[in-house]
XYZ file of C-alpha atoms in Angstrom:
134
model
C 9.583 8.170 0.047
C 8.091 4.677 -0.099
C 9.109 2.377 2.743
C 10.726 -1.013 2.224
C 7.678 -2.560 3.888
C 5.383 -0.953 1.282
C 7.623 -2.150 -1.558
C 7.499 -5.687 -0.178
C 3.709 -5.483 0.206
C 3.323 -4.348 -3.398
C 5.610 -7.114 -4.667
C 3.803 -9.772 -2.605
C 0.390 -8.644 -3.831
C 1.567 -8.553 -7.439
C 2.774 -12.146 -6.944
C -0.664 -13.114 -5.572
C -2.368 -11.320 -8.465
C -0.437 -13.500 -10.930
C -1.796 -16.717 -9.386
C -4.829 -18.424 -10.847
C -8.049 -17.347 -9.162
C -8.696 -19.458 -6.090
C -5.120 -20.764 -5.865
C -3.490 -19.954 -2.555
C 0.237 -19.227 -2.587
C 2.578 -20.511 0.087
C 4.343 -17.788 2.031
C 7.684 -19.517 1.417
C 7.097 -19.396 -2.350
C 6.135 -15.704 -2.291
C 9.161 -14.876 -0.141
C 11.476 -16.840 -2.411
C 10.138 -15.497 -5.740
C 10.098 -11.894 -4.552
C 13.213 -12.052 -2.334
C 11.363 -10.908 0.767
C 12.434 -12.048 4.251
C 9.825 -14.606 5.319
C 9.284 -13.233 8.851
C 8.798 -9.715 7.488
C 6.407 -11.013 4.829
C 4.347 -12.774 7.510
C 3.815 -9.428 9.283
C 2.936 -7.667 6.032
C 0.410 -10.310 4.992
C -1.163 -10.195 8.441
C -1.667 -6.409 8.071
C -3.178 -6.924 4.618
C -5.416 -9.688 5.965
C -6.737 -7.428 8.736
C -7.593 -4.821 6.098
C -9.488 -7.322 3.946
C -7.139 -7.587 0.966
C -5.900 -11.156 1.448
C -7.088 -14.375 3.018
C -5.123 -17.211 4.535
C -6.024 -20.848 4.340
C -4.545 -23.726 6.330
C -4.036 -27.283 5.241
C -2.946 -29.114 2.139
C -4.045 -26.371 -0.262
C -3.207 -23.633 2.209
C -1.515 -20.342 1.697
C -2.479 -16.768 0.891
C -4.687 -15.355 -1.834
C -6.402 -12.135 -2.823
C -9.895 -11.442 -1.477
C -10.568 -8.876 -4.187
C -10.028 -8.832 -7.898
C -6.604 -7.300 -8.744
C -8.350 -4.603 -10.779
C -9.995 -3.363 -7.556
C -6.820 -3.031 -5.457
C -4.840 0.162 -6.007
C -1.259 1.037 -5.185
C -2.531 3.994 -3.142
C -4.768 1.743 -1.057
C -1.877 -0.617 -0.303
C 0.513 2.188 0.579
C -1.994 3.756 2.978
C -2.545 0.404 4.714
C 1.175 -0.180 5.145
C 2.631 3.323 5.572
C -0.381 5.377 6.632
C -1.137 8.804 5.144
C 0.819 9.665 2.001
C 0.573 13.446 2.261
C 3.937 15.264 2.402
C 2.553 17.830 4.859
C 0.165 17.198 7.754
C -2.124 19.988 6.515
C -2.676 18.069 3.246
C -3.544 14.720 4.782
C -7.065 13.406 4.269
C -6.602 10.669 6.880
C -4.589 12.510 9.538
C -5.102 16.232 8.959
C -3.214 18.481 11.319
C -2.506 22.166 10.941
C 1.209 22.963 10.619
C 2.393 24.537 13.865
C 4.320 27.321 12.162
C 1.596 28.236 9.650
C -0.406 31.403 10.149
C -2.860 30.960 7.280
C -3.191 27.823 5.096
C -5.033 29.739 2.391
C -1.950 31.808 1.527
C 0.804 29.296 2.339
C 3.075 29.013 -0.706
C 4.652 25.775 0.526
C 1.260 24.142 0.978
C 0.119 25.261 -2.479
C 3.139 23.720 -4.264
C 3.093 20.477 -2.289
C -0.663 20.241 -2.720
C -0.291 20.134 -6.514
C 2.492 17.550 -6.321
C 0.547 15.418 -3.835
C -2.660 15.583 -5.883
C -0.854 14.314 -8.987
C 0.958 11.476 -7.230
C -2.188 10.415 -5.331
C -4.156 10.473 -8.591
C -1.650 8.113 -10.213
C -1.374 5.768 -7.211
C -5.143 5.661 -6.659
C -5.821 4.833 -10.303
C -3.079 2.203 -10.773
C -4.203 -1.289 -9.813
C -2.440 -4.583 -9.288
C -3.916 -5.686 -12.614
C -2.206 -2.712 -14.283
C 1.150 -3.764 -12.869
């Protein structure tokens, strides 16, 4: 399930994607338009800044903006930054693989096989859908 923090991050980045290129958006405007608590949004934008998706600028024309073109930022990328690995089972994670403690053999695990198909499809969609698509 997607976290509230990830939903807010997606909404904030979609708001930034709508801005004219080079125009920084004030955090108060983003929070107001997207109905995101300002303090929470500050934390989210800081995480996204550390991962190279947004920049911040001080001063008269200050605010936040995208560092990359919206067609190069995917929903999957954002969700991994905010929520970490998306895999439903630790044995399916590409970022944080861990063998399931109660599994004797991953190659014959029925649960892994079903969740692997579901995960592959959802990851494919999220990794191919960009902010520009939204």
